PDB file of C-alpha atoms in Angstrom:
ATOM      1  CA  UNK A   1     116.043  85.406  91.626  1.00 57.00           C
ATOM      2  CA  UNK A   2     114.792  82.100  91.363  1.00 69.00           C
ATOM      3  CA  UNK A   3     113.483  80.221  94.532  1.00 75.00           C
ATOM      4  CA  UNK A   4     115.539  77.594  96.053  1.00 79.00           C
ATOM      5  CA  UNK A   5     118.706  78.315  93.755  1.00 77.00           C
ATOM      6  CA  UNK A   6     120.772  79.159  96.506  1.00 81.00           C
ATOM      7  CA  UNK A   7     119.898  75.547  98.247  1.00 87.00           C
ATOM      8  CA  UNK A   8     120.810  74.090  94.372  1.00 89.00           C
ATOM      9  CA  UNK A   9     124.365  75.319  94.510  1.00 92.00           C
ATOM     10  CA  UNK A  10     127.408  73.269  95.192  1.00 94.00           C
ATOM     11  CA  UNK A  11     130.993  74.156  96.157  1.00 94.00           C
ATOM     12  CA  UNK A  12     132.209  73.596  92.182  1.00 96.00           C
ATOM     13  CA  UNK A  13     129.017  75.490  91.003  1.00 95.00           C
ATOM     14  CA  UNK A  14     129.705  78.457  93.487  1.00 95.00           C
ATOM     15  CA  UNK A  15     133.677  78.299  92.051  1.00 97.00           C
ATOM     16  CA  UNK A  16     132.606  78.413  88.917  1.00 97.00           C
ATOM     17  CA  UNK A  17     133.345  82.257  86.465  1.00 97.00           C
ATOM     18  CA  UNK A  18     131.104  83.267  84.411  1.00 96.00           C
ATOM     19  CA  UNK A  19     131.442  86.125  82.087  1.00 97.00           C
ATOM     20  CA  UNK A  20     128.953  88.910  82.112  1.00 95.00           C
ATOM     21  CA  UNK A  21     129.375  93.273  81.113  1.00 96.00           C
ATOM     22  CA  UNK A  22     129.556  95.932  83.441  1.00 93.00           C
ATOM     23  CA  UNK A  23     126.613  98.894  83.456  1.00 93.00           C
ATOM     24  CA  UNK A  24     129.457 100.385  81.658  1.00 95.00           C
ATOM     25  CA  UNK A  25     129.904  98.164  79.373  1.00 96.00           C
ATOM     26  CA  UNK A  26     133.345  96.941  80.429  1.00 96.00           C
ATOM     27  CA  UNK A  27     133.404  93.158  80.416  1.00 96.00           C
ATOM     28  CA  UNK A  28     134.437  91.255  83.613  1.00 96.00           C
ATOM     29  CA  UNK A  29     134.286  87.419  85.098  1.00 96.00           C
ATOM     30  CA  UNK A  30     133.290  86.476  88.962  1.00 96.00           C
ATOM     31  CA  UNK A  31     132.433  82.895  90.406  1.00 96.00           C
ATOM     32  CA  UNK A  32     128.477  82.490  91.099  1.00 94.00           C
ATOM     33  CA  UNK A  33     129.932  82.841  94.770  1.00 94.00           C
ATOM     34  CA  UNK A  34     131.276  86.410  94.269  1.00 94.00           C
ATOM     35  CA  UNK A  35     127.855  87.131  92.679  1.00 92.00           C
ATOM     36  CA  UNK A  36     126.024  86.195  95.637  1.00 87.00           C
ATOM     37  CA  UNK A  37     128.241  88.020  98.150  1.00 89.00           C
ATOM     38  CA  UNK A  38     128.088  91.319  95.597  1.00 89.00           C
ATOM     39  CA  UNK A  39     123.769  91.010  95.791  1.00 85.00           C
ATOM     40  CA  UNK A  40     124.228  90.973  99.677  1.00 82.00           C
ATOM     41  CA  UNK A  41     126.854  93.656  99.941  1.00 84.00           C
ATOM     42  CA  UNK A  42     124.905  95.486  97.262  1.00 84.00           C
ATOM     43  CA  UNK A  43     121.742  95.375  99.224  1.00 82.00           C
ATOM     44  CA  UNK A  44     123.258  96.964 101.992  1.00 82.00           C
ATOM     45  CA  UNK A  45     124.056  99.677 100.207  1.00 82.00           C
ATOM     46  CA  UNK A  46     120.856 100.632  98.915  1.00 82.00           C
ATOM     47  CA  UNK A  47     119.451  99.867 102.651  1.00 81.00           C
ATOM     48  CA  UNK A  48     121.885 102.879 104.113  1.00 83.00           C
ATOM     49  CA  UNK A  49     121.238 104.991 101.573  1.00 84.00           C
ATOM     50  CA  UNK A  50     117.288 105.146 102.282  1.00 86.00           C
ATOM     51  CA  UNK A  51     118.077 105.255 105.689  1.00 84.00           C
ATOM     52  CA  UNK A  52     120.179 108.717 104.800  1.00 87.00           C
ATOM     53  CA  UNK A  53     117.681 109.833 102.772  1.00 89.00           C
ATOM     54  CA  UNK A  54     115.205 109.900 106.296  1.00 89.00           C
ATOM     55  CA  UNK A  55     118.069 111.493 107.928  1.00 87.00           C
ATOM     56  CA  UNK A  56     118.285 114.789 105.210  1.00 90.00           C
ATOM     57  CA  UNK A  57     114.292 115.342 105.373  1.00 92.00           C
ATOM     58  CA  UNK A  58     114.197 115.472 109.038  1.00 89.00           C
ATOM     59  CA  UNK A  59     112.322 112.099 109.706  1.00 87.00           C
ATOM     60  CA  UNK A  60     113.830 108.961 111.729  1.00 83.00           C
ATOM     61  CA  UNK A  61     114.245 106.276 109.357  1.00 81.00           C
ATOM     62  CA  UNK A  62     112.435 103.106 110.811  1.00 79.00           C
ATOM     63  CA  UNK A  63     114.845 100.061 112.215  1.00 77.00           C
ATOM     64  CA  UNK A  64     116.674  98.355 109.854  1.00 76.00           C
ATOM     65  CA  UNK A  65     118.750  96.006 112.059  1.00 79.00           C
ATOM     66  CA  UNK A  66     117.857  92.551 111.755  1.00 77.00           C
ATOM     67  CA  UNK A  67     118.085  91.183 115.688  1.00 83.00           C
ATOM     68  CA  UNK A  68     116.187  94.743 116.361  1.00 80.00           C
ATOM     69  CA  UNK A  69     113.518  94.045 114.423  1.00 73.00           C
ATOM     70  CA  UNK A  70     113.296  90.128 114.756  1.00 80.00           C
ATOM     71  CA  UNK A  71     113.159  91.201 119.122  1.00 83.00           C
ATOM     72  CA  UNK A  72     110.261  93.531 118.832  1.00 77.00           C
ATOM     73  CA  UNK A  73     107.113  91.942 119.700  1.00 79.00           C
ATOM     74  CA  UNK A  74     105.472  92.106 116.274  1.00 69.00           C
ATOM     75  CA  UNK A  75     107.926  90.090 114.716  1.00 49.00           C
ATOM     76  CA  UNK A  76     106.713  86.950 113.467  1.00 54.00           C
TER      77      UNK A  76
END
């Protein structure tokens, strides 16, 4: 990603669709908005599935909830 995009953006260049291929090669079109929600939403993803991967060796998986973590006393 490139710093301070996010802040560049503008409701028409969040509508805007833009063309891009699947992994599978399939082609497909989203606004830069739906791209932003899909790195989020992806993100998640990969977050629980670490977490699961604790889980099946045995070992709790450290906190990964964001007012958890921001209440601890270590947080900056």
């Amino acid at each position: 990603m490139v710093p301070g995009l996010g802040r560049q953006q503008t409701p028409d260049s969040l509508n805007e669709r833009l063309a891009f291929q699947f992994v599978t090669g399939q082609p497909g079109t989203m606004t830069r908005g739906e791209m932003f929600l899909h790195i989020v939403n992806h993100k998640t993803y990969h977050r629980g599935w670490v977490s699961q991967m604790f889980f099946e060796v045995d070992v709790a998986p450290p906190e990964t909830d964001l007012c958890v973590f921001l209440c601890e006393p270590t947080a900056p």
